[in-house]
């Protein structure tokens, strides 16, 4: 007889603490110190390369997961930067470099875009994710995991402590 602790795989709700660094060691993002990130494994809540790297890990485990662009936010498309006239943005709307906006795609779907720079007459908008083309260097500690409920599986995301959710 052997005892095995549960490990990360499809259908698990996983809580992780993480620090995300660039290839040069710059900290790009991290989980809140008090509140780990919670995701549903197998539901594309996180980038595929990180999900793959966490497969089989168990609570308390620390991992370093390096994710190339193909497993992260994809390669950078050089022709995805577009200039829009300042007048194309609603009057009174604050537009600042680094902010994310929702653009409407051709099929009416909403599409995240990022403001690169703001000039007097025009705004440069990047349709690439800011982390496109980057290798992502994750330092992860698995804070906990449990089986997802059938409701969470149907929704494709975790519902947090107490089962509350926001939609
Ligand atoms: Zn839900």
PDB file of C-alpha atoms and ligand atoms in Angstrom:
ATOM      1  CA  UNK A   1       0.000   0.000   0.000  1.00  0.00           C
ATOM      2  CA  UNK A   2       1.247   3.430  -0.793  1.00  0.00           C
ATOM      3  CA  UNK A   3       0.031   6.813   0.235  1.00  0.00           C
ATOM      4  CA  UNK A   4       0.271   9.545  -2.315  1.00  0.00           C
ATOM      5  CA  UNK A   5      -0.531  13.165  -1.788  1.00  0.00           C
ATOM      6  CA  UNK A   6      -2.816  14.741  -4.365  1.00  0.00           C
ATOM      7  CA  UNK A   7      -1.015  16.391  -7.220  1.00  0.00           C
ATOM      8  CA  UNK A   8      -1.882  19.087  -9.739  1.00  0.00           C
ATOM      9  CA  UNK A   9      -3.806  17.941 -12.787  1.00  0.00           C
ATOM     10  CA  UNK A  10      -6.985  18.627 -14.758  1.00  0.00           C
ATOM     11  CA  UNK A  11      -9.995  19.307 -12.562  1.00  0.00           C
ATOM     12  CA  UNK A  12      -8.004  20.639  -9.597  1.00  0.00           C
ATOM     13  CA  UNK A  13      -8.444  24.114  -8.198  1.00  0.00           C
ATOM     14  CA  UNK A  14      -4.901  25.230  -7.416  1.00  0.00           C
ATOM     15  CA  UNK A  15      -3.674  28.103  -5.262  1.00  0.00           C
ATOM     16  CA  UNK A  16      -0.216  29.456  -6.063  1.00  0.00           C
ATOM     17  CA  UNK A  17       2.077  32.212  -4.907  1.00  0.00           C
ATOM     18  CA  UNK A  18       4.194  33.400  -7.785  1.00  0.00           C
ATOM     19  CA  UNK A  19       6.755  35.925  -8.891  1.00  0.00           C
ATOM     20  CA  UNK A  20       7.075  36.512 -12.627  1.00  0.00           C
ATOM     21  CA  UNK A  21      10.396  37.834 -13.910  1.00  0.00           C
ATOM     22  CA  UNK A  22      11.653  38.732 -17.348  1.00  0.00           C
ATOM     23  CA  UNK A  23      14.687  37.017 -18.821  1.00  0.00           C
ATOM     24  CA  UNK A  24      16.811  39.827 -17.407  1.00  0.00           C
ATOM     25  CA  UNK A  25      15.448  39.331 -13.887  1.00  0.00           C
ATOM     26  CA  UNK A  26      13.076  42.284 -13.754  1.00  0.00           C
ATOM     27  CA  UNK A  27       9.984  41.547 -11.659  1.00  0.00           C
ATOM     28  CA  UNK A  28       6.970  41.895 -13.968  1.00  0.00           C
ATOM     29  CA  UNK A  29       4.176  40.618 -11.787  1.00  0.00           C
ATOM     30  CA  UNK A  30       3.485  38.692  -8.608  1.00  0.00           C
ATOM     31  CA  UNK A  31       0.627  37.327  -6.559  1.00  0.00           C
ATOM     32  CA  UNK A  32      -0.522  39.330  -3.534  1.00  0.00           C
ATOM     33  CA  UNK A  33       1.385  38.354  -0.400  1.00  0.00           C
ATOM     34  CA  UNK A  34      -1.870  37.655   1.454  1.00  0.00           C
ATOM     35  CA  UNK A  35      -3.916  36.218  -1.389  1.00  0.00           C
ATOM     36  CA  UNK A  36      -2.512  33.499  -3.645  1.00  0.00           C
ATOM     37  CA  UNK A  37      -3.715  33.238  -7.217  1.00  0.00           C
ATOM     38  CA  UNK A  38      -6.369  30.562  -7.625  1.00  0.00           C
ATOM     39  CA  UNK A  39      -6.938  28.837 -10.959  1.00  0.00           C
ATOM     40  CA  UNK A  40      -8.685  25.809 -12.389  1.00  0.00           C
ATOM     41  CA  UNK A  41      -6.157  23.458 -13.959  1.00  0.00           C
ATOM     42  CA  UNK A  42      -6.950  22.519 -17.556  1.00  0.00           C
ATOM     43  CA  UNK A  43      -9.278  25.462 -18.131  1.00  0.00           C
ATOM     44  CA  UNK A  44      -6.763  27.890 -19.662  1.00  0.00           C
ATOM     45  CA  UNK A  45      -7.020  30.293 -16.717  1.00  0.00           C
ATOM     46  CA  UNK A  46      -3.222  30.745 -16.864  1.00  0.00           C
ATOM     47  CA  UNK A  47      -0.714  30.643 -19.746  1.00  0.00           C
ATOM     48  CA  UNK A  48      -0.315  27.105 -21.174  1.00  0.00           C
ATOM     49  CA  UNK A  49       3.419  26.846 -20.451  1.00  0.00           C
ATOM     50  CA  UNK A  50       2.921  27.554 -16.757  1.00  0.00           C
ATOM     51  CA  UNK A  51       0.001  25.130 -16.546  1.00  0.00           C
ATOM     52  CA  UNK A  52       2.168  22.443 -18.142  1.00  0.00           C
ATOM     53  CA  UNK A  53       5.055  23.186 -15.771  1.00  0.00           C
ATOM     54  CA  UNK A  54       2.826  22.807 -12.710  1.00  0.00           C
ATOM     55  CA  UNK A  55       1.377  19.445 -13.745  1.00  0.00           C
ATOM     56  CA  UNK A  56       2.103  16.822 -11.082  1.00  0.00           C
ATOM     57  CA  UNK A  57       3.266  19.262  -8.395  1.00  0.00           C
ATOM     58  CA  UNK A  58       1.871  19.056  -4.873  1.00  0.00           C
ATOM     59  CA  UNK A  59       1.173  21.427  -1.985  1.00  0.00           C
ATOM     60  CA  UNK A  60       4.247  23.116  -0.538  1.00  0.00           C
ATOM     61  CA  UNK A  61       6.345  22.451  -3.587  1.00  0.00           C
ATOM     62  CA  UNK A  62       8.486  25.268  -4.997  1.00  0.00           C
ATOM     63  CA  UNK A  63       9.129  25.324  -8.718  1.00  0.00           C
ATOM     64  CA  UNK A  64      10.888  27.441 -11.280  1.00  0.00           C
ATOM     65  CA  UNK A  65       9.052  27.385 -14.595  1.00  0.00           C
ATOM     66  CA  UNK A  66      10.549  29.032 -17.663  1.00  0.00           C
ATOM     67  CA  UNK A  67       7.986  29.619 -20.367  1.00  0.00           C
ATOM     68  CA  UNK A  68       9.057  30.521 -23.914  1.00  0.00           C
ATOM     69  CA  UNK A  69       6.805  32.904 -25.888  1.00  0.00           C
ATOM     70  CA  UNK A  70       5.032  29.975 -27.618  1.00  0.00           C
ATOM     71  CA  UNK A  71       3.798  28.786 -24.224  1.00  0.00           C
ATOM     72  CA  UNK A  72       3.165  32.301 -22.963  1.00  0.00           C
ATOM     73  CA  UNK A  73       1.722  35.296 -24.763  1.00  0.00           C
ATOM     74  CA  UNK A  74       2.955  34.323 -28.221  1.00  0.00           C
ATOM     75  CA  UNK A  75       5.500  35.970 -30.485  1.00  0.00           C
ATOM     76  CA  UNK A  76       5.423  39.733 -31.044  1.00  0.00           C
ATOM     77  CA  UNK A  77       3.804  40.704 -34.323  1.00  0.00           C
ATOM     78  CA  UNK A  78       5.765  43.746 -35.581  1.00  0.00           C
ATOM     79  CA  UNK A  79       2.849  45.007 -37.698  1.00  0.00           C
ATOM     80  CA  UNK A  80       0.407  45.025 -34.789  1.00  0.00           C
ATOM     81  CA  UNK A  81       1.098  48.626 -33.752  1.00  0.00           C
ATOM     82  CA  UNK A  82      -1.429  51.109 -35.095  1.00  0.00           C
ATOM     83  CA  UNK A  83      -1.875  54.865 -34.873  1.00  0.00           C
ATOM     84  CA  UNK A  84      -5.339  56.168 -34.023  1.00  0.00           C
ATOM     85  CA  UNK A  85      -6.377  59.818 -34.137  1.00  0.00           C
ATOM     86  CA  UNK A  86      -6.792  61.271 -30.642  1.00  0.00           C
ATOM     87  CA  UNK A  87     -10.335  62.164 -31.728  1.00  0.00           C
ATOM     88  CA  UNK A  88     -11.174  58.454 -32.051  1.00  0.00           C
ATOM     89  CA  UNK A  89     -11.225  58.237 -28.236  1.00  0.00           C
ATOM     90  CA  UNK A  90     -14.202  59.518 -26.260  1.00  0.00           C
ATOM     91  CA  UNK A  91     -13.808  63.105 -25.096  1.00  0.00           C
ATOM     92  CA  UNK A  92     -12.726  63.369 -21.461  1.00  0.00           C
ATOM     93  CA  UNK A  93     -11.345  59.836 -21.502  1.00  0.00           C
ATOM     94  CA  UNK A  94      -7.894  59.685 -19.990  1.00  0.00           C
ATOM     95  CA  UNK A  95      -5.549  57.826 -22.287  1.00  0.00           C
ATOM     96  CA  UNK A  96      -2.133  57.018 -20.872  1.00  0.00           C
ATOM     97  CA  UNK A  97       0.797  54.859 -21.985  1.00  0.00           C
ATOM     98  CA  UNK A  98       0.603  51.364 -20.527  1.00  0.00           C
ATOM     99  CA  UNK A  99      -3.143  51.323 -20.103  1.00  0.00           C
ATOM    100  CA  UNK A 100      -5.209  48.528 -21.537  1.00  0.00           C
ATOM    101  CA  UNK A 101      -8.331  49.164 -23.595  1.00  0.00           C
ATOM    102  CA  UNK A 102     -10.982  46.963 -25.117  1.00  0.00           C
ATOM    103  CA  UNK A 103     -11.173  47.288 -28.880  1.00  0.00           C
ATOM    104  CA  UNK A 104     -13.955  45.775 -30.939  1.00  0.00           C
ATOM    105  CA  UNK A 105     -12.776  43.116 -33.362  1.00  0.00           C
ATOM    106  CA  UNK A 106     -14.235  42.492 -36.804  1.00  0.00           C
ATOM    107  CA  UNK A 107     -16.705  39.947 -35.473  1.00  0.00           C
ATOM    108  CA  UNK A 108     -17.791  42.255 -32.654  1.00  0.00           C
ATOM    109  CA  UNK A 109     -15.770  40.339 -30.080  1.00  0.00           C
ATOM    110  CA  UNK A 110     -13.836  42.398 -27.553  1.00  0.00           C
ATOM    111  CA  UNK A 111     -10.085  42.429 -27.913  1.00  0.00           C
ATOM    112  CA  UNK A 112      -7.575  43.774 -25.389  1.00  0.00           C
ATOM    113  CA  UNK A 113      -5.093  46.350 -26.731  1.00  0.00           C
ATOM    114  CA  UNK A 114      -2.397  48.448 -25.028  1.00  0.00           C
ATOM    115  CA  UNK A 115      -1.566  52.132 -25.333  1.00  0.00           C
ATOM    116  CA  UNK A 116       2.107  52.603 -26.239  1.00  0.00           C
ATOM    117  CA  UNK A 117       2.322  56.379 -26.463  1.00  0.00           C
ATOM    118  CA  UNK A 118       0.088  59.426 -26.571  1.00  0.00           C
ATOM    119  CA  UNK A 119       0.921  62.361 -28.804  1.00  0.00           C
ATOM    120  CA  UNK A 120      -1.003  65.589 -29.427  1.00  0.00           C
ATOM    121  CA  UNK A 121      -2.900  64.302 -32.439  1.00  0.00           C
ATOM    122  CA  UNK A 122      -2.538  60.557 -32.293  1.00  0.00           C
ATOM    123  CA  UNK A 123      -2.366  57.561 -30.000  1.00  0.00           C
ATOM    124  CA  UNK A 124      -0.132  54.574 -30.756  1.00  0.00           C
ATOM    125  CA  UNK A 125      -1.904  51.352 -29.870  1.00  0.00           C
ATOM    126  CA  UNK A 126      -0.290  47.920 -29.680  1.00  0.00           C
ATOM    127  CA  UNK A 127      -2.413  44.856 -30.424  1.00  0.00           C
ATOM    128  CA  UNK A 128       0.343  42.655 -28.969  1.00  0.00           C
ATOM    129  CA  UNK A 129       0.126  41.653 -25.332  1.00  0.00           C
ATOM    130  CA  UNK A 130       2.881  43.561 -23.447  1.00  0.00           C
ATOM    131  CA  UNK A 131       4.526  40.218 -22.627  1.00  0.00           C
ATOM    132  CA  UNK A 132       4.379  38.873 -26.190  1.00  0.00           C
ATOM    133  CA  UNK A 133       7.793  37.735 -27.402  1.00  0.00           C
ATOM    134  CA  UNK A 134       9.138  37.374 -23.863  1.00  0.00           C
ATOM    135  CA  UNK A 135      10.366  34.299 -22.053  1.00  0.00           C
ATOM    136  CA  UNK A 136       8.532  34.246 -18.736  1.00  0.00           C
ATOM    137  CA  UNK A 137      10.444  33.136 -15.677  1.00  0.00           C
ATOM    138  CA  UNK A 138       8.025  32.025 -12.949  1.00  0.00           C
ATOM    139  CA  UNK A 139       8.980  31.212  -9.393  1.00  0.00           C
ATOM    140  CA  UNK A 140       6.017  29.377  -7.919  1.00  0.00           C
ATOM    141  CA  UNK A 141       5.066  27.960  -4.540  1.00  0.00           C
ATOM    142  CA  UNK A 142       2.026  25.698  -4.509  1.00  0.00           C
ATOM    143  CA  UNK A 143      -0.132  26.971  -1.629  1.00  0.00           C
ATOM    144  CA  UNK A 144      -2.883  24.375  -1.903  1.00  0.00           C
ATOM    145  CA  UNK A 145      -5.123  22.348  -4.134  1.00  0.00           C
ATOM    146  CA  UNK A 146      -8.513  20.676  -4.083  1.00  0.00           C
ATOM    147  CA  UNK A 147     -10.953  19.017  -6.459  1.00  0.00           C
ATOM    148  CA  UNK A 148     -13.064  21.459  -8.454  1.00  0.00           C
ATOM    149  CA  UNK A 149     -16.836  21.338  -7.905  1.00  0.00           C
ATOM    150  CA  UNK A 150     -19.045  20.379 -10.836  1.00  0.00           C
ATOM    151  CA  UNK A 151     -20.201  24.003 -11.024  1.00  0.00           C
ATOM    152  CA  UNK A 152     -16.602  25.224 -11.279  1.00  0.00           C
ATOM    153  CA  UNK A 153     -15.899  22.628 -13.980  1.00  0.00           C
ATOM    154  CA  UNK A 154     -18.958  23.827 -15.932  1.00  0.00           C
ATOM    155  CA  UNK A 155     -17.917  27.477 -15.620  1.00  0.00           C
ATOM    156  CA  UNK A 156     -14.221  26.860 -16.325  1.00  0.00           C
ATOM    157  CA  UNK A 157     -12.958  28.839 -13.316  1.00  0.00           C
ATOM    158  CA  UNK A 158     -12.726  28.569  -9.521  1.00  0.00           C
ATOM    159  CA  UNK A 159     -15.345  30.173  -7.299  1.00  0.00           C
ATOM    160  CA  UNK A 160     -13.125  31.069  -4.369  1.00  0.00           C
ATOM    161  CA  UNK A 161     -13.567  30.517  -0.631  1.00  0.00           C
ATOM    162  CA  UNK A 162     -17.207  30.036   0.292  1.00  0.00           C
ATOM    163  CA  UNK A 163     -18.173  29.392  -3.325  1.00  0.00           C
ATOM    164  CA  UNK A 164     -18.992  33.009  -4.107  1.00  0.00           C
ATOM    165  CA  UNK A 165     -18.491  34.325  -7.560  1.00  0.00           C
ATOM    166  CA  UNK A 166     -18.900  37.465  -9.511  1.00  0.00           C
ATOM    167  CA  UNK A 167     -21.069  36.851 -12.496  1.00  0.00           C
TER     168      UNK A 167
HETATM  169 ZN1  LIG B   1     -18.583  30.823 -12.225  1.00  0.00          ZN
END
